[in-house]
mmCIF file of C-alpha atoms and ligand atoms in Angstrom:
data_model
loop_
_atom_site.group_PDB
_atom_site.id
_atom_site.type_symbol
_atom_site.label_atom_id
_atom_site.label_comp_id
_atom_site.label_asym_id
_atom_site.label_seq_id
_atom_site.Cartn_x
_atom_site.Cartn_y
_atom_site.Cartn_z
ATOM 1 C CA UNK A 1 -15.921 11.894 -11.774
ATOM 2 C CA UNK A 2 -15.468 9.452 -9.169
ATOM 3 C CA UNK A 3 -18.788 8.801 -6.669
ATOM 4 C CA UNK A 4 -18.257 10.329 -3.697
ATOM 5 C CA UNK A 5 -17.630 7.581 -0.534
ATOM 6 C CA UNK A 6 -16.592 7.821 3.059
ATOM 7 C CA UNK A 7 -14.648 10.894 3.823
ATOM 8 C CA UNK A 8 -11.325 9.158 4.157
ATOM 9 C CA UNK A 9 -9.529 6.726 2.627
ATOM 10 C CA UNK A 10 -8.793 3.620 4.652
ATOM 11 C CA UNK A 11 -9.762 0.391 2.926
ATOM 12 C CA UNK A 12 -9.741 -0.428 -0.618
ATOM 13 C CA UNK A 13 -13.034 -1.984 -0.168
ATOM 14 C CA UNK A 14 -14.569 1.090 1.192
ATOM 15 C CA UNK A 15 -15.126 2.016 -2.395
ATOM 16 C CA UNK A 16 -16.585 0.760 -5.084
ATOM 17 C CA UNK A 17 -15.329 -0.512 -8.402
ATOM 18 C CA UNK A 18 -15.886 2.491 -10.309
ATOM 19 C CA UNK A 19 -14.661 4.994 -7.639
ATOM 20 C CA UNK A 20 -10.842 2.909 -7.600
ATOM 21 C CA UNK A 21 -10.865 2.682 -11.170
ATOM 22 C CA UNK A 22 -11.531 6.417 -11.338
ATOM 23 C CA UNK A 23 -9.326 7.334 -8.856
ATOM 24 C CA UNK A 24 -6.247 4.900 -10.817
ATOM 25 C CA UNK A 25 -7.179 7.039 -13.783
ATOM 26 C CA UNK A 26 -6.965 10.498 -12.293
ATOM 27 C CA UNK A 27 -3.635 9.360 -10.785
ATOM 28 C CA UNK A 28 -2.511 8.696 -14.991
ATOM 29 C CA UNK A 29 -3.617 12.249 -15.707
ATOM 30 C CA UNK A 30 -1.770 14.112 -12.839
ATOM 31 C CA UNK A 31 1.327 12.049 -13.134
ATOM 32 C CA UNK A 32 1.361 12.927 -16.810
ATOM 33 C CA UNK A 33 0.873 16.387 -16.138
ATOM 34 C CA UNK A 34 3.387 16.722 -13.383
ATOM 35 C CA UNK A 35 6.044 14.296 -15.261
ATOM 36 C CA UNK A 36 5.433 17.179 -18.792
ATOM 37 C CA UNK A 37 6.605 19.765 -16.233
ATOM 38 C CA UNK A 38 3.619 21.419 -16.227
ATOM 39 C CA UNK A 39 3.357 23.309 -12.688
ATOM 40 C CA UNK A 40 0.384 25.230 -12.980
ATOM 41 C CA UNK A 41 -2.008 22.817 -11.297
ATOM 42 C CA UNK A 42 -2.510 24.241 -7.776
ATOM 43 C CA UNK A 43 -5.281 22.335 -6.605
ATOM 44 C CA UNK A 44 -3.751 22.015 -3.178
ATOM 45 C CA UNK A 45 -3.065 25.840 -3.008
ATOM 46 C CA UNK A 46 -3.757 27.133 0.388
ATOM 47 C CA UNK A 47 -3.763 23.219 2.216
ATOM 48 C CA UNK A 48 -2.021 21.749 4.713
ATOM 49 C CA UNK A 49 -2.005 17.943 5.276
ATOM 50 C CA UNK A 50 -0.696 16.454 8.997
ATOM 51 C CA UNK A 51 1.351 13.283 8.599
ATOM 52 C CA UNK A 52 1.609 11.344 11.507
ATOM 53 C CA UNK A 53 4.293 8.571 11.967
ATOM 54 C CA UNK A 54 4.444 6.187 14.478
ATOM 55 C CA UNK A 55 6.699 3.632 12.247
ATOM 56 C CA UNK A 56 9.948 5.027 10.224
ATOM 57 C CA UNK A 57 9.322 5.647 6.303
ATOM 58 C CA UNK A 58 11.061 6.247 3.157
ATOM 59 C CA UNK A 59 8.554 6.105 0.762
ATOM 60 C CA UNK A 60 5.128 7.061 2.186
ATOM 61 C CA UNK A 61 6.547 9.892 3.810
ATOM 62 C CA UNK A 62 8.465 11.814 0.513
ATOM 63 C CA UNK A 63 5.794 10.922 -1.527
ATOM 64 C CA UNK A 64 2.914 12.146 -0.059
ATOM 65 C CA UNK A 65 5.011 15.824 0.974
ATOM 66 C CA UNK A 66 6.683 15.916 -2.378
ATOM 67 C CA UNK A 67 3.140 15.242 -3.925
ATOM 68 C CA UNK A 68 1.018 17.240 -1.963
ATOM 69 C CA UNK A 69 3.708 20.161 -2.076
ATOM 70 C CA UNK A 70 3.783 20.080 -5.803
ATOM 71 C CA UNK A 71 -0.097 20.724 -6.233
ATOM 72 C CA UNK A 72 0.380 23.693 -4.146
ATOM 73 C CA UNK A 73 0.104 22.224 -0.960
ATOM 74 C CA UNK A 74 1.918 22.450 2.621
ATOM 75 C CA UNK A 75 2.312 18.781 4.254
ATOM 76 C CA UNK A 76 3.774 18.687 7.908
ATOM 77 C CA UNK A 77 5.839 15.763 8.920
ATOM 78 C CA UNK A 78 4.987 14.421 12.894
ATOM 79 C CA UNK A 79 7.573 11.590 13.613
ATOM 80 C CA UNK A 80 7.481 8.823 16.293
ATOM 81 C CA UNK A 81 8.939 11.424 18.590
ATOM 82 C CA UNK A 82 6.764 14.227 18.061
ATOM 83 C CA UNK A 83 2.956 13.270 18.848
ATOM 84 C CA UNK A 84 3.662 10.112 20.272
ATOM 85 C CA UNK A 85 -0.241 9.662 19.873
ATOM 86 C CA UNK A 86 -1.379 7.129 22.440
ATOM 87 C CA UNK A 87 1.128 8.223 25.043
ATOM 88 C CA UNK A 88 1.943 11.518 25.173
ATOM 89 C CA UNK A 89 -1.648 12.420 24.031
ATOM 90 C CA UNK A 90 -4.974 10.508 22.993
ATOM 91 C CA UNK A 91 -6.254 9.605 19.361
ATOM 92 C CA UNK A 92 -9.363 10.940 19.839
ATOM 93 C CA UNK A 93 -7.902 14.553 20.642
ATOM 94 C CA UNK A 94 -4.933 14.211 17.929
ATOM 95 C CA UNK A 95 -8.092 13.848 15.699
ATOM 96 C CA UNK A 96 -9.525 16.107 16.911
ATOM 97 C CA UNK A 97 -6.637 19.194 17.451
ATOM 98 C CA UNK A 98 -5.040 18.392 14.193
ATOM 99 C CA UNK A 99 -8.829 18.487 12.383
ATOM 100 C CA UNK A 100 -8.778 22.572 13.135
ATOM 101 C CA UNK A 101 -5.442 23.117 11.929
ATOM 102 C CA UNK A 102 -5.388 21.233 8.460
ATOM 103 C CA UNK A 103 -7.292 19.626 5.455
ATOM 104 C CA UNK A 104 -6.282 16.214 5.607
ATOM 105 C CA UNK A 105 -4.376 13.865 7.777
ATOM 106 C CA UNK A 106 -2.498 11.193 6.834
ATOM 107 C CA UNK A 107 -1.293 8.651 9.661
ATOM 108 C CA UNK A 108 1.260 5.279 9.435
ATOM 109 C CA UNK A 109 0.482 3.302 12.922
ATOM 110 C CA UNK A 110 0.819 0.446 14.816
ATOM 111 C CA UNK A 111 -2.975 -0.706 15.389
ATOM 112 C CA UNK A 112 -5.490 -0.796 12.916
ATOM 113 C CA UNK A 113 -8.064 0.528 15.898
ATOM 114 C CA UNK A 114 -5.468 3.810 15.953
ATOM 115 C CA UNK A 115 -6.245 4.868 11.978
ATOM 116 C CA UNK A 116 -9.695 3.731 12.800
ATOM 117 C CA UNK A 117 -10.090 5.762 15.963
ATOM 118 C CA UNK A 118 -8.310 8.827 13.817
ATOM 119 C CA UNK A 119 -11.009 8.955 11.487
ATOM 120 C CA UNK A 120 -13.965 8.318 13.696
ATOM 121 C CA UNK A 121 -12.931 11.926 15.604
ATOM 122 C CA UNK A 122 -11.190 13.766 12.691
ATOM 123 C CA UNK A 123 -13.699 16.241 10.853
ATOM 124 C CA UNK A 124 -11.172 16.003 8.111
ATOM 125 C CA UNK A 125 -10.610 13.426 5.513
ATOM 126 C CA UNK A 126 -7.971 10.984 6.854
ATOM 127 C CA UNK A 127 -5.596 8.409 5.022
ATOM 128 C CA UNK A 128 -4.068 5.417 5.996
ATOM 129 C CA UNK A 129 -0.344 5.001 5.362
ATOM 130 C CA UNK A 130 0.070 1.530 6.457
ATOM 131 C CA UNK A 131 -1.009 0.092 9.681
ATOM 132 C CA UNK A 132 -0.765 -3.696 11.026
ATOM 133 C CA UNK A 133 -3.156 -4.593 9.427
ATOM 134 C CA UNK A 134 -2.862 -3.449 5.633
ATOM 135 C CA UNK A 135 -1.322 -0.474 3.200
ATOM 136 C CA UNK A 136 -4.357 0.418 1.110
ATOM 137 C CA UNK A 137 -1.905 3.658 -0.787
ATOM 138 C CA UNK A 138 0.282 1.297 -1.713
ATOM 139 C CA UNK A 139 -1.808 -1.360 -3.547
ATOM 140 C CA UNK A 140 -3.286 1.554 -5.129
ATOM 141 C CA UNK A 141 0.277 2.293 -6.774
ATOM 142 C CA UNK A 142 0.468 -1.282 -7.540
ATOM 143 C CA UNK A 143 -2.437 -1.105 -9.800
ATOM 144 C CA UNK A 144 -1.656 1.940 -11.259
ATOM 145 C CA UNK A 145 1.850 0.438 -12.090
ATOM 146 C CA UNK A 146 0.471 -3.291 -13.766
ATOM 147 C CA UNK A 147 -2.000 -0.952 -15.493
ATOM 148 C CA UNK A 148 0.883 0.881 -16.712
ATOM 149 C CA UNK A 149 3.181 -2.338 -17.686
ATOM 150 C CA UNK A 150 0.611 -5.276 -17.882
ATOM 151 C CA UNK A 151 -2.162 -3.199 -19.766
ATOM 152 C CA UNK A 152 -5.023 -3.848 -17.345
ATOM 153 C CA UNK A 153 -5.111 -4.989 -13.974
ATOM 154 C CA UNK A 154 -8.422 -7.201 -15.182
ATOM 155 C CA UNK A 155 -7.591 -10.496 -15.325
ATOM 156 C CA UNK A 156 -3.978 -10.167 -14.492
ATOM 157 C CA UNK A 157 -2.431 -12.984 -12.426
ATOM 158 C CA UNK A 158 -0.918 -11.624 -9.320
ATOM 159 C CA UNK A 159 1.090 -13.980 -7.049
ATOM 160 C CA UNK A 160 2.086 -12.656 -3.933
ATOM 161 C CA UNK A 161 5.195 -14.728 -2.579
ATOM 162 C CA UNK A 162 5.650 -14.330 1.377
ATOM 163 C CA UNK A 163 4.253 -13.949 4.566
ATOM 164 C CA UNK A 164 0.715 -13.263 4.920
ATOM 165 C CA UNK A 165 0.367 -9.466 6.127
ATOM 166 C CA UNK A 166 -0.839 -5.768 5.556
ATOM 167 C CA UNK A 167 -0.015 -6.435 1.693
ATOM 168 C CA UNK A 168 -1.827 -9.153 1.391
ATOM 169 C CA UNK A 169 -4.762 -7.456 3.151
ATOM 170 C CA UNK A 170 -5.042 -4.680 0.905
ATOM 171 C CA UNK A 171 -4.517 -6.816 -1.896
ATOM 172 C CA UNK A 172 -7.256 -8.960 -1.042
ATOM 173 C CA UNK A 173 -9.411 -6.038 -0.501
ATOM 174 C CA UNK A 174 -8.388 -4.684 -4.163
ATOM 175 C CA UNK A 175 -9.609 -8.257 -5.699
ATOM 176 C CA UNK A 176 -12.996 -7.769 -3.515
ATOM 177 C CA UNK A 177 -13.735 -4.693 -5.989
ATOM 178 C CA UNK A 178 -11.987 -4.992 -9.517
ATOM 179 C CA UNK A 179 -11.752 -8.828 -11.229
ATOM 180 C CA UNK A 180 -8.310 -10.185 -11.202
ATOM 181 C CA UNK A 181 -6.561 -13.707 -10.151
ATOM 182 C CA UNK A 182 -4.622 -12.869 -6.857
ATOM 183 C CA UNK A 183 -2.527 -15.687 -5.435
ATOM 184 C CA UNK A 184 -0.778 -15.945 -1.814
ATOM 185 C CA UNK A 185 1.697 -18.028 -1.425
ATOM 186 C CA UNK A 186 2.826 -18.379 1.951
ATOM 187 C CA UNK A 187 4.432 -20.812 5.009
ATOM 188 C CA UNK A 188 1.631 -22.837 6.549
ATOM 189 C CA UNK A 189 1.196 -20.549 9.662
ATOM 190 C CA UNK A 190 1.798 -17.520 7.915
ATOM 191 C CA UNK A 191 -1.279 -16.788 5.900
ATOM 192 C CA UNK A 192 -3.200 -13.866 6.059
ATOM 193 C CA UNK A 193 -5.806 -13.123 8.581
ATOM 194 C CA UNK A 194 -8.910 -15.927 7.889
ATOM 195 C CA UNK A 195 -11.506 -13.289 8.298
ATOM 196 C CA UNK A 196 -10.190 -10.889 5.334
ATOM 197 C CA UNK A 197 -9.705 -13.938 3.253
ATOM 198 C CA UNK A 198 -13.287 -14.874 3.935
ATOM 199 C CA UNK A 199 -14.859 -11.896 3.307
ATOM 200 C CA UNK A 200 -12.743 -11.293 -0.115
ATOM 201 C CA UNK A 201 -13.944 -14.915 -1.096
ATOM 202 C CA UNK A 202 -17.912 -14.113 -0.243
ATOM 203 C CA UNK A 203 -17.390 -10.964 -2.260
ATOM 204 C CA UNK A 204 -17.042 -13.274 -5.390
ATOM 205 C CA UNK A 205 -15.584 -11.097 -7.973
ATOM 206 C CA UNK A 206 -11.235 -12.215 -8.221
ATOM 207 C CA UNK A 207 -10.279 -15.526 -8.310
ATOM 208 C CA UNK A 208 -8.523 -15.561 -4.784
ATOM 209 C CA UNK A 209 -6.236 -18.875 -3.642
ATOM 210 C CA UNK A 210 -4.023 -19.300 -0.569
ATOM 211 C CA UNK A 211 -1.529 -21.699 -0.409
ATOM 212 C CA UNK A 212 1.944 -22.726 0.837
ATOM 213 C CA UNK A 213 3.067 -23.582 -2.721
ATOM 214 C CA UNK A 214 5.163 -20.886 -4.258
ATOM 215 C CA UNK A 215 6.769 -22.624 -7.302
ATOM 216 C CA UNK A 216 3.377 -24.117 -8.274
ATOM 217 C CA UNK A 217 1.775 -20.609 -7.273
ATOM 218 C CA UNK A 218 3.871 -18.403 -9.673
ATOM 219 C CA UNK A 219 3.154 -20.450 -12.782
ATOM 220 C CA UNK A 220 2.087 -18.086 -15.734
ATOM 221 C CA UNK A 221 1.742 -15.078 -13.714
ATOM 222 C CA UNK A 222 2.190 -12.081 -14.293
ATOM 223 C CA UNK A 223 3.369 -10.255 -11.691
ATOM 224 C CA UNK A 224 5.876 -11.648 -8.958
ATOM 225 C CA UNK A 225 5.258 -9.872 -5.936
ATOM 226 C CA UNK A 226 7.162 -10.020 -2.649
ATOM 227 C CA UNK A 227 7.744 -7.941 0.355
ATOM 228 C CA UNK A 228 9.857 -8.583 3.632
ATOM 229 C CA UNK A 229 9.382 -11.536 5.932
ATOM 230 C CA UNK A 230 9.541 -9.332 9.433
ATOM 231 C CA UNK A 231 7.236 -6.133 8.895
ATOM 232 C CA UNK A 232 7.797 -3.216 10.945
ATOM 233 C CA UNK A 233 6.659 -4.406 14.330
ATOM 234 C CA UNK A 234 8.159 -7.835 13.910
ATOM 235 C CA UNK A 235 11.903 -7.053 14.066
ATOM 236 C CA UNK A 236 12.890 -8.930 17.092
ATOM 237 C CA UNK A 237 11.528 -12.272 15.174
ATOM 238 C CA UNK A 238 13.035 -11.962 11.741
ATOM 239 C CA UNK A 239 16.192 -14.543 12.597
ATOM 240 C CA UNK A 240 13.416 -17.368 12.994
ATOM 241 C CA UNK A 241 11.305 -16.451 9.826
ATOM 242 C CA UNK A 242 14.339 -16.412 7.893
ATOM 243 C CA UNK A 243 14.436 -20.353 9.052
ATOM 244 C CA UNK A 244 10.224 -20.918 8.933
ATOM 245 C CA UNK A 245 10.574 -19.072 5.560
ATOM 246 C CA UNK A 246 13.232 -20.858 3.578
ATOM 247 C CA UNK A 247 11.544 -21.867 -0.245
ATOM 248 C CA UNK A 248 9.764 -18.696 0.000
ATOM 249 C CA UNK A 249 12.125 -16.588 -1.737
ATOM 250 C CA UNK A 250 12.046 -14.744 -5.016
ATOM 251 C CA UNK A 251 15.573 -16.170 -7.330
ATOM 252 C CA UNK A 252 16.102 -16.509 -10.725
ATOM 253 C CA UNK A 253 14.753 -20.247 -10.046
ATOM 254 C CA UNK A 254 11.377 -19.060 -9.007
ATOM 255 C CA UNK A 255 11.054 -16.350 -11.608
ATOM 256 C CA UNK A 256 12.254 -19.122 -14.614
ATOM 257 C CA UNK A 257 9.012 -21.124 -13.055
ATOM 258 C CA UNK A 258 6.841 -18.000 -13.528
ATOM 259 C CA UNK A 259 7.530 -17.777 -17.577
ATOM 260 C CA UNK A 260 8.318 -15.010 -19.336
ATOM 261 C CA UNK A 261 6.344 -12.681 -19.295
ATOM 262 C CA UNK A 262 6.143 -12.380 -15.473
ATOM 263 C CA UNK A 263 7.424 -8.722 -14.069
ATOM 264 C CA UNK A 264 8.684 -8.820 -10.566
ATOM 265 C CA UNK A 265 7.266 -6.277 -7.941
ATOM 266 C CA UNK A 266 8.186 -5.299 -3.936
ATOM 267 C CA UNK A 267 6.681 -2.659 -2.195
ATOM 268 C CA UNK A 268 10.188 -2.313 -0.875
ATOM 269 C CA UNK A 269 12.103 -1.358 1.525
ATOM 270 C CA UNK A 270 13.843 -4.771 0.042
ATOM 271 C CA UNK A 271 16.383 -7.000 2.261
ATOM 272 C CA UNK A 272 18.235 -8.310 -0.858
ATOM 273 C CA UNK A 273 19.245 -11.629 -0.118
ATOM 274 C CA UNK A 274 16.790 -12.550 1.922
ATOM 275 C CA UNK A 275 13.000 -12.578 0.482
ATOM 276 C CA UNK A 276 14.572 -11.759 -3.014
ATOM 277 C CA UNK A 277 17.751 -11.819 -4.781
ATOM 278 C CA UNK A 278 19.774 -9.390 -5.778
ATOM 279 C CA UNK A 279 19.517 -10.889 -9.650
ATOM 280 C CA UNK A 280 15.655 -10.469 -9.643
ATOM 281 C CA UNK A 281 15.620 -7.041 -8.291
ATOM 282 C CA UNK A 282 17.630 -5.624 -11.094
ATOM 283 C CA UNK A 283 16.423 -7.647 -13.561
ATOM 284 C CA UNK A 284 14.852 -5.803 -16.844
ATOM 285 C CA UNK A 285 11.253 -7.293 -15.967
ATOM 286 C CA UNK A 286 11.594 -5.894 -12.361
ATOM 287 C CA UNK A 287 9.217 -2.701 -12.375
ATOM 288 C CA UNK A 288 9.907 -1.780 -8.292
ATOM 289 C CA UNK A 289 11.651 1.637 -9.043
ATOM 290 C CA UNK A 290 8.499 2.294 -11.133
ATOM 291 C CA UNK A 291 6.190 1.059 -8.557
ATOM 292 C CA UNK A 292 7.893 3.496 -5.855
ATOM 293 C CA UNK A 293 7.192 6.303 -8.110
ATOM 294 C CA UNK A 294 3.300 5.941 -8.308
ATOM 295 C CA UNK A 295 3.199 5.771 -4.844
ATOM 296 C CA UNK A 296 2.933 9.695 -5.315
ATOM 297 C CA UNK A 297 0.914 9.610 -8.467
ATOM 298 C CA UNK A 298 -1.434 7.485 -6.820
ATOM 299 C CA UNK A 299 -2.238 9.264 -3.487
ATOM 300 C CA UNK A 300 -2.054 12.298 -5.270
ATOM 301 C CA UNK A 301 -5.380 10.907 -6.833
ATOM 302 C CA UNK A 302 -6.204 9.693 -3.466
ATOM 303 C CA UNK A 303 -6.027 13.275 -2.147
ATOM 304 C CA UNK A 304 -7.835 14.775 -4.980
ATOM 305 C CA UNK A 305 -10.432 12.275 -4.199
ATOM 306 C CA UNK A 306 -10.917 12.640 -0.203
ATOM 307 C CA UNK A 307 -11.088 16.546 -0.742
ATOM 308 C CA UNK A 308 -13.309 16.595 -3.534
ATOM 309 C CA UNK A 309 -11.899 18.247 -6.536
HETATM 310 N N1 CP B 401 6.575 0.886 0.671
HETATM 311 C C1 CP B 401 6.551 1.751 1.705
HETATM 312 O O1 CP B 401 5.511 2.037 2.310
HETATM 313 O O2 CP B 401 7.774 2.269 2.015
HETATM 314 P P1 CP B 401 8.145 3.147 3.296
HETATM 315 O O3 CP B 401 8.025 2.226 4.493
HETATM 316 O O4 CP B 401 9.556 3.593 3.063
HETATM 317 O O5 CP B 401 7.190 4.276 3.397
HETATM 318 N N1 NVA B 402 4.940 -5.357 5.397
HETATM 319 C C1 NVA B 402 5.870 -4.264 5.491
HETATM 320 C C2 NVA B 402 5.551 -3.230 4.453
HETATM 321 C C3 NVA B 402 6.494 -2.054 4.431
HETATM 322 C C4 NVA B 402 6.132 -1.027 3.411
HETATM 323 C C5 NVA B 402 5.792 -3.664 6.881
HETATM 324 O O1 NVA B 402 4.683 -3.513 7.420
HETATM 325 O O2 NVA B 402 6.841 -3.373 7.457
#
């Protein structure tokens, strides 16, 4: 069983080694189990879960109900509209309201101060669902999904092929705890925050480079990963990255480079066309449907883990 940590689950590098390896292998069991059918694991029974959205969501948001629902759970969905936390009402007494009604809250904001601010007043555990400044739940599914295809995330090459941003955060954070050779490629300007990559480097346990060479980047990796050059947030500027970020994309050119046994991965949602091409995305060695399907088995594990059992 996994040591317990801090009551919620914000960074990846909040926990140790051991605990996110445990954690990746309780989310094996419980997928298994829920994937035989089985529905007679009720751990959630009698649990309700506030999720609080301040950006839209496909993923995050069906994964985590659907999850939590089928371990006998009750999640509540709070979109942009509803709590408008900040405005209509301040963190520190969403925390703090929302603490007496349920067991868990899960929040996807803007700031990383907000998710921050969340858990510093919530008496219950709280998760982050993606903030500015990184998307620990889903680079938790990613690891649960090269375990799955690669056979151990340990010493996998992992070259991330975009702009420098919440991904690459929590990916950074992941090679600050388990061993593996993560690779950024990004446009000079682009890179991710100097601080994180600092700290991931002083950590010394993944080979970490950043560079702005993708097709020398990619060569005998692994895994391919990519994600959109305008985040959520970033909208208004995604004309000019599409300019700044030209040679950054994922094509059958870049994947060739990569060598066979490379799979290609996106956190998705995908803007086909523009970071990837159509051709890679529905390639056989693309695993992103996959990879959108542990996002559930994975916070399910996360879930388990924040409440205990
Ligand atoms: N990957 C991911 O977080 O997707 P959503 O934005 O749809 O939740
Ligand atoms: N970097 C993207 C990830 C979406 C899941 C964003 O923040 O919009």
């Amino acid at each position: 069983k996994a040591k317990a940590g801090p009551k919620d689950f914000l960074h990846i590098d909040d926990f140790d080694k051991d605990t996110i390896l445990s954690i990746l292998d309780r989310a094996k069991e419980v997928k298994a189990q829920i994937k035989s059918g089985d529905r007679t694991y009720l751990p959630f029974k009698g649990k309700t879960m506030a999720m609080i959205f301040a950006k839209p969501s496909m993923r995050t948001r069906v994964s985590f109900e659907t999850g939590f629902h089928l371990l006998g759970g009750h999640a509540i969905y709070l979109g942009p509209d509803d709590i408008q936390m900040g405005k209509r009402e301040e963190t520190h007494d969403v925390a703090r309201v929302l603490s007496r009604y349920n067991d868990i809250i899960m929040a996807r904001v803007f700031a990383h101060q907000d998710i921050l601010d969340l858990a510093k007043y919530s008496s219950v555990p709280v998760i982050n669902g993606l903030t500015d400044f990184n998307h620990p739940c889903q680079i938790m599914a990613d690891a649960l999904t090269i375990i799955e295809h690669v056979g151990q995330l340990e010493g996998a090459k992992v070259v991330y092929v975009g702009d420098g941003n919440n991904i690459v955060h929590s990916w950074l954070y992941l090679a600050s705890v388990v061993p593996f050779h993560f690779v950024c490629a990004c446009p000079k300007g682009y890179e991710p925050d100097a601080r994180t990559v600092k700290r991931a480097l002083k950590a010394g346990v993944s080979k970490i480079e950043i560079t702005n060479d993708p097709k020398e980047a990619v060569k005998g990796a692994d895994v391919v990963y990519s994600d959109v050059w305008a985040s959520m947030g970033q909208k208004e500027e995604a004309e000019y990255r599409r300019q700044v970020f030209q040679g950054f994309q994922v094509n059958e050119e870049l994947m060739e480079l990569a060598g066979p046994k490379a799979y290609f991965m996106h956190c998705l949602p995908a803007e086909r066309g523009v970071e990837v091409t159509n051709g890679v995305i529905e390639a056989p060695n693309s695993i992103v449907f996959p990879q959108a399907e542990n996002r559930m088995h994975a916070q399910n594990a996360i879930m388990l883990h924040v409440l205990g059992l």
